[in-house]
Coordinates of C-alpha atoms in Angstrom, one line a residue:
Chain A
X26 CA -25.3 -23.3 14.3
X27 CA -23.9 -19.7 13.7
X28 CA -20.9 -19.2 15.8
X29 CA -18.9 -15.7 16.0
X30 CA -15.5 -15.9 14.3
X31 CA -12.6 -15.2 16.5
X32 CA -10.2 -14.1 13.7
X33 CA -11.9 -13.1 10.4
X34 CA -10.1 -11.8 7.3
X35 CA -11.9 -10.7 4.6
X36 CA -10.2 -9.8 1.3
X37 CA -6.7 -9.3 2.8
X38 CA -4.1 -8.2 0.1
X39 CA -1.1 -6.7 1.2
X40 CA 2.2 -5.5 -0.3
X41 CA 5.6 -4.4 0.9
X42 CA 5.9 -0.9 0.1
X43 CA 5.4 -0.5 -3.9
X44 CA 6.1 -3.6 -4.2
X45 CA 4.1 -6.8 -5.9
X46 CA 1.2 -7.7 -3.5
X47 CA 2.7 -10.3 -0.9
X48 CA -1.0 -11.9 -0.2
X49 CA -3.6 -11.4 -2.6
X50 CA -7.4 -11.3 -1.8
X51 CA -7.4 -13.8 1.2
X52 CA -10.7 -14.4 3.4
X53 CA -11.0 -16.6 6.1
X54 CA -12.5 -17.4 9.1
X55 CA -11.1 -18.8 12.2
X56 CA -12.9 -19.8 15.2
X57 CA -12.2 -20.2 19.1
X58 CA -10.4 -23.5 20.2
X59 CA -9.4 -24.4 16.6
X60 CA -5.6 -25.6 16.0
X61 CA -4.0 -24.8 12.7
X62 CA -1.3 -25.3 10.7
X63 CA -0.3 -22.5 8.5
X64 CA 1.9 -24.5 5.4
X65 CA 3.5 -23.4 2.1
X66 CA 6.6 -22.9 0.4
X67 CA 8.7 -20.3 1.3
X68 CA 7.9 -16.8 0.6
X69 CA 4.2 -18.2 0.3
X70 CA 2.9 -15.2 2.7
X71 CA 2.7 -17.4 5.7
X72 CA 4.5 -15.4 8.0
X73 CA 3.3 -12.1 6.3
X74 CA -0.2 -13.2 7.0
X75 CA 1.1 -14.0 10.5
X76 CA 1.6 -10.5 11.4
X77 CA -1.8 -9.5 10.7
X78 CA -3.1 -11.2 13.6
X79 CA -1.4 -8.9 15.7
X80 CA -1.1 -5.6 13.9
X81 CA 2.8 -5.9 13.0
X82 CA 1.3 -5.5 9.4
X83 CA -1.4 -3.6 8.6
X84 CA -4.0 -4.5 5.6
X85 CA -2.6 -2.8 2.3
X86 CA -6.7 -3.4 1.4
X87 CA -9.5 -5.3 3.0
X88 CA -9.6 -6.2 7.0
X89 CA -8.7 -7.9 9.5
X90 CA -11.3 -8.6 12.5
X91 CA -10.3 -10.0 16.0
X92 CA -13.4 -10.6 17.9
X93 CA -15.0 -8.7 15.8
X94 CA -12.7 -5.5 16.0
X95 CA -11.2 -4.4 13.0
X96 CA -7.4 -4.9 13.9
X97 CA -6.9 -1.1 11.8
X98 CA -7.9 0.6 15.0
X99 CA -5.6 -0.9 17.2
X100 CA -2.1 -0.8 18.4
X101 CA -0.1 -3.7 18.8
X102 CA 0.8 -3.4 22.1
X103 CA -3.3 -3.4 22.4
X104 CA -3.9 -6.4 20.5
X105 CA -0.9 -8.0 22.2
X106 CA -3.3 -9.1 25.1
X107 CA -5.4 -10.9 22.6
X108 CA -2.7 -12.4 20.5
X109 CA 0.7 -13.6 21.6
X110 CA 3.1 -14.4 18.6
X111 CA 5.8 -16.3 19.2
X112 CA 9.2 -15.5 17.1
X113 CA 11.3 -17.6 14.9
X114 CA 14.7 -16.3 16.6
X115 CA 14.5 -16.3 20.7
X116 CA 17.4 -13.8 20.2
X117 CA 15.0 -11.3 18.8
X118 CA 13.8 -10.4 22.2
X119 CA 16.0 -12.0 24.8
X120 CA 17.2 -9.0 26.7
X121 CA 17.2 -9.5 30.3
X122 CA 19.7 -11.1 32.8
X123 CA 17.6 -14.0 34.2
X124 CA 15.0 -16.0 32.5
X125 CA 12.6 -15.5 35.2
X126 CA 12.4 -11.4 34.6
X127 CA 12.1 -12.2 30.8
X128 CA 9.0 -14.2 30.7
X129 CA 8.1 -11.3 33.3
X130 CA 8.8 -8.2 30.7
X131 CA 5.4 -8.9 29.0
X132 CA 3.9 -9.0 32.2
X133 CA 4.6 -6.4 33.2
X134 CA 3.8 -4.5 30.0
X135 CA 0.4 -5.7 30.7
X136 CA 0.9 -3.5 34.3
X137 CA -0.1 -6.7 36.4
X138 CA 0.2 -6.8 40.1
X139 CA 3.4 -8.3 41.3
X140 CA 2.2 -11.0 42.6
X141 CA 0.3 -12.4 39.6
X142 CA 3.0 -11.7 37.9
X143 CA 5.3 -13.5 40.2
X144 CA 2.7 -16.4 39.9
X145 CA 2.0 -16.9 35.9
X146 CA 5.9 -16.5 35.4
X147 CA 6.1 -20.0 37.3
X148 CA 3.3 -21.3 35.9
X149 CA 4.8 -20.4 32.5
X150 CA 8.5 -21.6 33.2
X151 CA 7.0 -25.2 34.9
X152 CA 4.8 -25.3 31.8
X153 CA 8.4 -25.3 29.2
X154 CA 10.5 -26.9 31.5
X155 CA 12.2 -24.7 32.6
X156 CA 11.4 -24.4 36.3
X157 CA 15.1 -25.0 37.5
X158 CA 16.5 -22.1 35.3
X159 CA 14.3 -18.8 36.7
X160 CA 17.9 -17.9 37.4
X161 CA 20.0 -18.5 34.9
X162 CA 21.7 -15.7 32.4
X163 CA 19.5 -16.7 29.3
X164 CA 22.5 -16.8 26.8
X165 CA 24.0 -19.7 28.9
X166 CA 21.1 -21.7 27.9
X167 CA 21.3 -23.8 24.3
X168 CA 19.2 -22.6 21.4
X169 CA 16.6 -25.2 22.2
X170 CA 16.2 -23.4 25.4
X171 CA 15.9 -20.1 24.4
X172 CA 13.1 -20.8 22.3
X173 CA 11.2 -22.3 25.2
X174 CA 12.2 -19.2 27.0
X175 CA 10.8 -17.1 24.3
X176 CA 7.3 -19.3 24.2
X177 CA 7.1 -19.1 28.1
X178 CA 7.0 -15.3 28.3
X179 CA 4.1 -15.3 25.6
X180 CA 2.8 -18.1 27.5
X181 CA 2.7 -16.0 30.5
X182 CA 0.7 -13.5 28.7
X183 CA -2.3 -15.9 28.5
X184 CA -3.4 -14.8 25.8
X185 CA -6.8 -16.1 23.8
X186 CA -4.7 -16.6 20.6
X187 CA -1.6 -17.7 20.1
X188 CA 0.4 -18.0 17.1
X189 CA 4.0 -19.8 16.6
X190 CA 6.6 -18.9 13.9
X191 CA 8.2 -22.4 13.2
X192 CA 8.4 -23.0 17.1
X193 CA 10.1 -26.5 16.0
X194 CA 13.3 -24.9 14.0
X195 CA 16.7 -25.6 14.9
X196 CA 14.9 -28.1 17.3
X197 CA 15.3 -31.7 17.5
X198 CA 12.9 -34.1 17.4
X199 CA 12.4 -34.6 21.1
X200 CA 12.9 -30.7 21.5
X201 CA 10.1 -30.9 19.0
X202 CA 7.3 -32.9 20.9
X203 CA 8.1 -31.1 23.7
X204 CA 7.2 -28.1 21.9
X205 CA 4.3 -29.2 20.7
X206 CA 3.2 -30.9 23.2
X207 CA 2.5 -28.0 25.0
X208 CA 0.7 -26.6 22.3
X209 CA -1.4 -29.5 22.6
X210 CA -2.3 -28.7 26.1
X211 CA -2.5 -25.0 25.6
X212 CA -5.1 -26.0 22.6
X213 CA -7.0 -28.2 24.7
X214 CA -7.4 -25.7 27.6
X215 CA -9.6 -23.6 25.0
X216 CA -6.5 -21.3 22.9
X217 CA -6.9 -20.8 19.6
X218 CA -3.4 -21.9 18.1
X219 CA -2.0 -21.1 14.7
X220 CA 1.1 -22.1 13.8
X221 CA 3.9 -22.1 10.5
X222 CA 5.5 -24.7 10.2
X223 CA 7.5 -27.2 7.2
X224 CA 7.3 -30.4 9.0
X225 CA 4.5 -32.2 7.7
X226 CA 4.6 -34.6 10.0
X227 CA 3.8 -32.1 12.9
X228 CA 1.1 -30.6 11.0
X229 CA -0.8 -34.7 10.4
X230 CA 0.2 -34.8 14.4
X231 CA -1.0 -31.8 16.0
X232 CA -2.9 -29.6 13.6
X233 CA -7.0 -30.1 13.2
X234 CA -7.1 -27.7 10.5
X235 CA -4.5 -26.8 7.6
X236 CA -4.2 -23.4 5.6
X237 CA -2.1 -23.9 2.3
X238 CA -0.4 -20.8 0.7
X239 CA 1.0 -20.7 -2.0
X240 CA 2.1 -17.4 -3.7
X241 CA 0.1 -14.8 -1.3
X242 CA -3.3 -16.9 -1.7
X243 CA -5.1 -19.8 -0.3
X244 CA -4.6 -22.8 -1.9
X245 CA -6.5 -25.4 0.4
X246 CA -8.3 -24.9 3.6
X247 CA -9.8 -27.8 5.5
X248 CA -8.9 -30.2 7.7
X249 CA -5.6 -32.3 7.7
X250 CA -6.9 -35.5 6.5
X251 CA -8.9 -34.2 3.5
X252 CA -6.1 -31.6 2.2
X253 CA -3.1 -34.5 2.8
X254 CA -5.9 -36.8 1.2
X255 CA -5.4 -34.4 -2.6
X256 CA -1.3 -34.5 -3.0
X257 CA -1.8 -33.1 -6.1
X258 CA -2.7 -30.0 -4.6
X259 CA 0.0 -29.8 -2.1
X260 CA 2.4 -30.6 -4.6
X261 CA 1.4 -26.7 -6.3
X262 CA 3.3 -25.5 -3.4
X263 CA 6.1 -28.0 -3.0
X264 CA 4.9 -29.9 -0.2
X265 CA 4.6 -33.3 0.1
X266 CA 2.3 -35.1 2.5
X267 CA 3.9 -37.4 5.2
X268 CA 5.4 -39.9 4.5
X269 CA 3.3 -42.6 6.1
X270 CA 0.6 -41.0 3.9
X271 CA 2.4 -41.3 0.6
X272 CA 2.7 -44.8 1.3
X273 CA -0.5 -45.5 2.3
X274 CA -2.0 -43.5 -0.9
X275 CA 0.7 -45.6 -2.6
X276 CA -1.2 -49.1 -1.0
X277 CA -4.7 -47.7 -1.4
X278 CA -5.2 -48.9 -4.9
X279 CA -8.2 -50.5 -3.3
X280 CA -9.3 -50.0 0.1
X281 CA -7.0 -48.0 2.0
X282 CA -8.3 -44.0 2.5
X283 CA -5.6 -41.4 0.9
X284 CA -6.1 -39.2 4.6
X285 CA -4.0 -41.4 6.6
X286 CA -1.9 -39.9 9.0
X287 CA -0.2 -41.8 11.8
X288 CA 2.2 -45.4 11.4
X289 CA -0.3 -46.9 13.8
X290 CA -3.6 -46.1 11.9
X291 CA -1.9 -47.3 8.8
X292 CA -1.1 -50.5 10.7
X293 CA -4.3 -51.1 12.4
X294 CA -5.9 -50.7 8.6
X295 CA -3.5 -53.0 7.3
X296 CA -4.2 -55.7 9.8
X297 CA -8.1 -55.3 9.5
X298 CA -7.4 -55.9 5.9
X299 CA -5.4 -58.8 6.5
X300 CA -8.1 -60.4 8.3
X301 CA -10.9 -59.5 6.0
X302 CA -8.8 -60.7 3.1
X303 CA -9.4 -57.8 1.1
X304 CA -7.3 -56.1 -1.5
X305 CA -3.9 -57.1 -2.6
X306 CA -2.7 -58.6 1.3
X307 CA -3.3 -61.8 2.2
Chain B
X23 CA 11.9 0.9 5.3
X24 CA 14.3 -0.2 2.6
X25 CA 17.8 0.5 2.8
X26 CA 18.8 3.2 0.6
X27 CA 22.6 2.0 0.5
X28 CA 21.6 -1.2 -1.5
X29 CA 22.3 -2.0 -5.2
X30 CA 19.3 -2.1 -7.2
X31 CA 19.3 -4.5 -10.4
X32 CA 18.8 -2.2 -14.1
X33 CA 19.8 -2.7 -17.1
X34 CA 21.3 0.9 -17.4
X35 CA 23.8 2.4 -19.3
X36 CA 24.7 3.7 -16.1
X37 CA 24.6 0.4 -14.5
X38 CA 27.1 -0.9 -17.2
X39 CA 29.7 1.9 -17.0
X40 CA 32.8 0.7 -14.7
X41 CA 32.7 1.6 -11.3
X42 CA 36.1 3.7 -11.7
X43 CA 34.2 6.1 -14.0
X44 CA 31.1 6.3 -11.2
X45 CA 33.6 6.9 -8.6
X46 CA 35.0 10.0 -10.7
X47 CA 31.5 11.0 -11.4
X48 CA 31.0 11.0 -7.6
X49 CA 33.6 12.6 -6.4
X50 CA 33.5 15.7 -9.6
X51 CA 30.1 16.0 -8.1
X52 CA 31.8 16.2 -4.7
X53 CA 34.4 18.7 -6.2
X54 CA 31.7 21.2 -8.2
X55 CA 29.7 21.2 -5.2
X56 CA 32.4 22.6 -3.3
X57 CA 33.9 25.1 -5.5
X58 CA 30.8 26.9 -6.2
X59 CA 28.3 28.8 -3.5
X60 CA 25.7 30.3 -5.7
X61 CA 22.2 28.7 -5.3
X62 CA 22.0 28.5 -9.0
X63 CA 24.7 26.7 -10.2
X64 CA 24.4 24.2 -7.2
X65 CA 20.5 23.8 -8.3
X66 CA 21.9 22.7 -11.3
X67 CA 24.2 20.1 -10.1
X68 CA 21.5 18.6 -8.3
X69 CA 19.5 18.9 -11.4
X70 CA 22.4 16.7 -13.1
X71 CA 22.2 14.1 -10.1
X72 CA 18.6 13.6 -10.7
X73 CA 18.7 13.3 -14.2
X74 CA 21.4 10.6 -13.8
X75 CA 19.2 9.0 -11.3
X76 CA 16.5 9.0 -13.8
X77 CA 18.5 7.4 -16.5
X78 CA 20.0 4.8 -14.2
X79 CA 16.5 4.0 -13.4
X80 CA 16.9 4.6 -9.7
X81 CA 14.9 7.6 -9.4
X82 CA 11.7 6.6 -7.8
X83 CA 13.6 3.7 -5.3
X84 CA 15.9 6.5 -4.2
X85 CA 12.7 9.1 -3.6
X86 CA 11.9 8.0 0.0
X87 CA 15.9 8.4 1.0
X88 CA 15.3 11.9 -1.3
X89 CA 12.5 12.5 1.2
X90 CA 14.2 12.0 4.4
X91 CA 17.4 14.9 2.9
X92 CA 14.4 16.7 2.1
X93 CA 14.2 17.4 6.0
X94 CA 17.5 17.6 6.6
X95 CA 17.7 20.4 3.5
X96 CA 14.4 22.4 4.7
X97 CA 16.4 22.4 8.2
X98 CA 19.9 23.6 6.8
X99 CA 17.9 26.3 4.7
X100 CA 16.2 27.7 8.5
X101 CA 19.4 27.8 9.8
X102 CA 21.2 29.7 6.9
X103 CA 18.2 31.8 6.6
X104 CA 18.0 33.0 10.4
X105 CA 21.5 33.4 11.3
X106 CA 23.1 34.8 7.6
X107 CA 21.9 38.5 9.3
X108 CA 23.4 40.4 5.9
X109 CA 20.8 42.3 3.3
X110 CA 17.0 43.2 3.6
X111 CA 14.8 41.8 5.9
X112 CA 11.9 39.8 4.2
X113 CA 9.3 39.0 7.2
X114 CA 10.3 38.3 10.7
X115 CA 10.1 34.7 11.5
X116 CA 7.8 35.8 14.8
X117 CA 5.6 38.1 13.4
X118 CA 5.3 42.1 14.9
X119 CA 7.9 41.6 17.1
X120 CA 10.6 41.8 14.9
X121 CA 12.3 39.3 15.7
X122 CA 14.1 36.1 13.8
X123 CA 14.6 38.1 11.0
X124 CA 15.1 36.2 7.4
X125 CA 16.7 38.0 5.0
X126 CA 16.6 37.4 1.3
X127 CA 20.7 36.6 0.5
X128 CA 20.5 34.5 4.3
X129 CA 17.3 32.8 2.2
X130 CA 19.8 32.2 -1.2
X131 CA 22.5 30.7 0.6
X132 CA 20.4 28.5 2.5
X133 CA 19.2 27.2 -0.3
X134 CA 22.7 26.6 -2.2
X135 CA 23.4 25.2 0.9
X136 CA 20.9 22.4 0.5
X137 CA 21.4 22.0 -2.7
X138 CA 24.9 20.9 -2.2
X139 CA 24.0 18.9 0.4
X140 CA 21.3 17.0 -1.4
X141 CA 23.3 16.9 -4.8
X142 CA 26.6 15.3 -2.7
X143 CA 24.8 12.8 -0.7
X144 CA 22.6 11.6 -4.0
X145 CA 25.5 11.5 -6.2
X146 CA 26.9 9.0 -3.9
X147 CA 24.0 7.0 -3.1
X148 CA 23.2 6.7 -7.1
X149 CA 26.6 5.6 -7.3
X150 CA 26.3 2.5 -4.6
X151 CA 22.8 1.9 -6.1
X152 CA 24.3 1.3 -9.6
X153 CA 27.3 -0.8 -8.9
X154 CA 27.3 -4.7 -7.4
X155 CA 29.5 -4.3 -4.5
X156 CA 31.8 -6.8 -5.2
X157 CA 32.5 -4.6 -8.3
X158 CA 33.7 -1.5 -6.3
X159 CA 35.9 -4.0 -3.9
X160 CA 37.3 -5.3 -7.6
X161 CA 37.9 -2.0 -9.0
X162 CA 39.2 -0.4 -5.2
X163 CA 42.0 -3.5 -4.9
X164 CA 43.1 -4.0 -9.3
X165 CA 42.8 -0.2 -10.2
X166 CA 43.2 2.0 -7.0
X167 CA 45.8 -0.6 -5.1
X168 CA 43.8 0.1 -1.9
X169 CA 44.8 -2.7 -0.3
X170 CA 42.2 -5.5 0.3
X171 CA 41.8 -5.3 4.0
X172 CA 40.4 -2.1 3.6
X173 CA 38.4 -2.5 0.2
X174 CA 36.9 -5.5 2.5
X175 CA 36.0 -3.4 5.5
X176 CA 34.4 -0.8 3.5
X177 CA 32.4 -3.3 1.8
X178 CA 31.4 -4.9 5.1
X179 CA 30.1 -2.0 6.4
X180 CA 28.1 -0.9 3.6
X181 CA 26.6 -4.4 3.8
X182 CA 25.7 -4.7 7.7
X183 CA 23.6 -1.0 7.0
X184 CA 20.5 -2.8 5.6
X185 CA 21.4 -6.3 7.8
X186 CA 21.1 -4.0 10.5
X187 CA 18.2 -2.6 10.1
X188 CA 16.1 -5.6 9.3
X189 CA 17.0 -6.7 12.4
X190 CA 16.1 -3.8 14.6
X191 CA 12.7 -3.8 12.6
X192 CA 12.4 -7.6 13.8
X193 CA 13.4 -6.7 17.3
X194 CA 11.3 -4.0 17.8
X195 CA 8.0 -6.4 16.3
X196 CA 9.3 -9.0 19.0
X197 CA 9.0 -6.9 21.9
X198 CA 5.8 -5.1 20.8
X199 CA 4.1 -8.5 20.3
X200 CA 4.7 -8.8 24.0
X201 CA 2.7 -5.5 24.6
X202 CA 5.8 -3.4 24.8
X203 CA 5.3 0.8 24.1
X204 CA 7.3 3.8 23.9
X205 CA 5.4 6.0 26.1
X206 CA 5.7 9.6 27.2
X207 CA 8.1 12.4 26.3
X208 CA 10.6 12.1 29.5
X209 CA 14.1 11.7 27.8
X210 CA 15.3 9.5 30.3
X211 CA 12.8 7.3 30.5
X212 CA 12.6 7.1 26.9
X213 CA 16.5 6.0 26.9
X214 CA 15.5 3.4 29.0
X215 CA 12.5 2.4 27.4
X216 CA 15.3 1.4 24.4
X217 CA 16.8 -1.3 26.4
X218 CA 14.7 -3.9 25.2
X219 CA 15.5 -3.2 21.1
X220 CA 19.3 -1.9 22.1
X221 CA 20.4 -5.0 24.0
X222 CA 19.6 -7.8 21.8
X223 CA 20.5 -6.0 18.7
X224 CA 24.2 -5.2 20.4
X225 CA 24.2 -9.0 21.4
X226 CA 23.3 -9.8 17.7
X227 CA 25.7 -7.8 16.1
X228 CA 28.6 -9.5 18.3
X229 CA 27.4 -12.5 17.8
X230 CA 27.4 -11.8 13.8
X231 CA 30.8 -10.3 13.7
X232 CA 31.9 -13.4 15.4
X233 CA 30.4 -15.7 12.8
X234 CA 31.5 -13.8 9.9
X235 CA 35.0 -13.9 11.2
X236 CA 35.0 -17.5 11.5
X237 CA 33.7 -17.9 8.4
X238 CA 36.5 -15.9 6.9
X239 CA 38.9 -17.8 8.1
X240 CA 37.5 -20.9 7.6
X241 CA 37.6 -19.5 3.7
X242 CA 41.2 -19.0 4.0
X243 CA 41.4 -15.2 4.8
X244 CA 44.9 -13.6 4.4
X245 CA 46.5 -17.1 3.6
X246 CA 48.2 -15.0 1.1
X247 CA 48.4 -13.2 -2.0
X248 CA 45.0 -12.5 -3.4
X249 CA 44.4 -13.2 -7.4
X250 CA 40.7 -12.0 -8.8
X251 CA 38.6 -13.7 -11.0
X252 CA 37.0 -11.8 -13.5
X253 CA 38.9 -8.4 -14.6
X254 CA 37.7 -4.9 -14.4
X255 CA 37.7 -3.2 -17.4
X256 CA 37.2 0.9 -18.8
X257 CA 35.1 0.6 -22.1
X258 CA 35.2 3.5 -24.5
X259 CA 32.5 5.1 -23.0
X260 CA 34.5 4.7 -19.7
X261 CA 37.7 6.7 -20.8
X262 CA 35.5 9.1 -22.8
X263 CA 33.5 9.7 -19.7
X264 CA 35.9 9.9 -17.1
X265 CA 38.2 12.9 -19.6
X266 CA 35.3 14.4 -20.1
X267 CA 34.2 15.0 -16.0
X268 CA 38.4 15.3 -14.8
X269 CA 38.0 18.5 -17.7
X270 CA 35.0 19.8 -16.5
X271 CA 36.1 19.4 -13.1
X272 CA 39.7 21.7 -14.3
X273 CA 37.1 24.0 -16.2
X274 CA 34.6 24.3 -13.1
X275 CA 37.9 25.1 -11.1
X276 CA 38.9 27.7 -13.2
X277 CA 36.1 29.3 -13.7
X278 CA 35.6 30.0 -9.8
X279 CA 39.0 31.3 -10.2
X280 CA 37.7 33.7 -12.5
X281 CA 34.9 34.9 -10.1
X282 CA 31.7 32.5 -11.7
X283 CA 29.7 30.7 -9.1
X284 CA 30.3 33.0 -6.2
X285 CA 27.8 34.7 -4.8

């Protein structure tokens, strides 16, 4: 079956000014509906590769297609109603007095009428939470907040793709889900969702499919279970897989698959083993 | 962009010198550039800048901020060239109508003009490329006895340059991702239309100003008398250098006492 990719890179390389090349012959393809995790060490190229997507960086060589448009002849503000790209720091963009006209501002950019502005605002501030605070001054919220303010008004912009700079940092662990669990949904209602992130756990969680950079080019690209399954790999980039998949790989001398990702699958493995009387557990 | 008031890492003689003997370089640069109005002899003193640059090994990392004076120059040089009204008329800026006349002396001094400029702003960009900052706060406080409140301030402000423009650069990618454009040529609307880069980078900047105070204090800022580390110290080269630019500094002086450099 030959699909259309909705994001296709083809022999990106890019540098900073004269600088050393930041990514380095990358090609890719990604398609519509997929959920990925973009992982690798710092200063891998993640983010730089990021801002392709939406034309904050422009190819220093090769292209970069979405929907089969090369991104070169595009403005951002263009390819913003394709791809909304949510910022590490809220405070980046946070300027207006109420939270409600904030998630509006890209709205309104988009020149919507009024009233479906008025509506997707709601829909966008119910989706983070944040129903109860369309009034509040923004910088009254906690940090926590403000990031789900920031993801709301890209939210709002309803936007095919949507790509999230470390939406979990700073956050704690419920914070976390939270986040994520609306990326879930958003995912399941048909977005394409890329997103950077260090928590491994998050990535064996949420993510389908996992890019690994490492130094401006791809080290693995697959799905989570098959790249978590080679540490080895990973561990080029210094990433570890999660823990409950170190431990299982630790176990699986025998029978137990090196892909493992949740406490529960690890458990319902151990216990069929048990039963079987198979391996080292009786 | 990167910002042009950063040190760069060499291995320079230039680089090695103390940051006293820069400072004097700077500011004979300063002084030459002042005394003297004929195009020639400030073409030369750029000439010097640059080849200092060059051996510093800063040349080609200061050639976009080079490039942007560049501008400024060709600007200065229009102005001195349409309003100097003295001598004979070369062409007429507007052709046949005689009008805008540029004359060929309005044409020279424009040019010594930008020379200047170029050679005095260089001289002390090449100077804060080539010296660690914490080497011109150690050199201000031990050898000039400015005292540290202000060697700090300086510092700080040379620092928050490049801090500040990373983050209107992030800013400004923010709010574009969330299909936000400069549009049209009407200047008020265009003022407006920098509300949504001007506000969070003010908020930013308070809110970093805050922090690093804090963080100063938590460090035990003026808890009292300040002792240094390491030591700045004038090599040979340092004294030989410095004698030789304060005496061609007197020299330069006196010889636009005489009636050299004038035009």
């Amino acid at each position: 079956m030959q699909r259309k990719a909705q994001i296709k890179v083809d022999k990106l390389t890019y540098h900073y000014g004269t600088g050393p090349p930041v990514l380095k012959d990358i090609s890719f393809e990604i398609e519509k509906g997929e959920c990925i995790a973009l992982i690798g060490q710092n200063g891998a190229g993640k983010t730089t590769l990021a801002k392709h997507f939406n034309g904050l960086h422009r190819p220093s060589s090769g292209k970069v297609y979405i929907d089969g448009t090369d991104t070169a002849s595009m403005k951002v503000s263009e390819l913003a109603r394709k791809v909304g790209f949510v910022f590490q720091n809220p405070d980046h963009q946070i300027f207006h007095d109420t939270v409600a006209r904030e998630v509006a501002f890209g709205l309104k950019n988009l020149r919507l009428s009024p009233r479906e502005i008025e509506e997707r605002t709601a829909a966008a501030l119910e989706a983070v939470g944040l129903a109860e605070h369309r009034q509040t001054y923004p910088f009254n919220l906690s940090k926590g907040q403000r990031q789900r303010v920031a993801l709301a008004s890209v939210l709002a912009m309803r936007t095919e793709i949507i790509v999230l700079d470390e939406p979990t940092t700073g956050q704690d662990f419920r914070e976390s889900v939270q986040i994520m669990e609306i990326v879930r949904k958003l995912n399941e209602n048909g977005h394409t969702i890329i997103f950077i992130t260090h928590d491994m756990s998050l990535v064996a969680r949420y993510a389908r499919r996992v890019l690994v950079l490492c130094r401006g080019e791809i080290l693995a690209d697959g799905d989570v279970r098959s790249v978590f399954a080679a540490p080895e790999i990973l561990k080029k980039t210094y990433l570890r897989p999660p823990q409950i998949t170190n431990l299982a790989q630790r176990l699986g001398r025998h029978s137990i698959p090196p892909g493992v990702l949740g406490v529960r699958e690890l458990y319902e493995l151990l216990v069929k083993m048990r039963r079987e009387k198979i391996g080292c557990c009786n | 962009m990167a910002a042009v008031t950063e040190y760069i890492s060499r291995n320079s003689p230039i680089h090695r010198l103390n940051p006293l003997t820069k400072m004097i370089w700077a500011l004979s640069i300063l002084g030459m550039g002042l005394l003297f109005n004929d195009y020639r002899y400030l073409l030369a003193l750029l000439a010097s800048v640059l080849l200092v640059a060059a051996a510093a090994g800063v040349l080609r990392s200061l050639l976009p901020a080079a490039a942007g004076l560049t501008v400024l120059a060709l600007v200065l040089l229009l102005v001195q060239a349409l309003f100097y009204g003295q001598g004979q008329v070369l062409f007429y800026l507007v052709p046949i109508s005689n009008r805008l006349a540029v004359t060929g002396p309005g044409l020279l001094s424009g040019l010594a003009m930008a020379a200047r400029m170029m050679a005095l702003v260089l001289s002390f960009l090449i100077f804060l490329a080539t010296t660690r900052t914490r080497d011109i706060v150690l050199t201000l406080v031990e050898k000039l006895r400015v005292p540290y409140d202000y060697a700090f301030m300086f510092t700080t402000a040379l620092r928050f340059i490049p801090a500040f423009l990373s983050e209107v650069r992030q800013i400004s990618e923010a709010q574009q991702a969330r299909a936000y454009a400069v549009e049209g040529w009407n200047p008020v609307k265009k003022i407006k239309a920098y509300a949504p880069v001007a506000v969070p980078l003010v908020l930013l900047s308070l809110n970093k100003a805050d922090q690093l105070a804090m963080a100063m204090e938590t460090r035990g800022y003026g808890g009292g008398r300040r002792t240094c580390l390491r030591e700045s110290k004038m090599g040979t080269a340092d004294y030989a250098l410095s004698a030789f630019l304060v005496l061609l500094l007197a020299g330069s002086a006196a010889a636009r006492l005489a009636g050299y450099g004038l035009m």
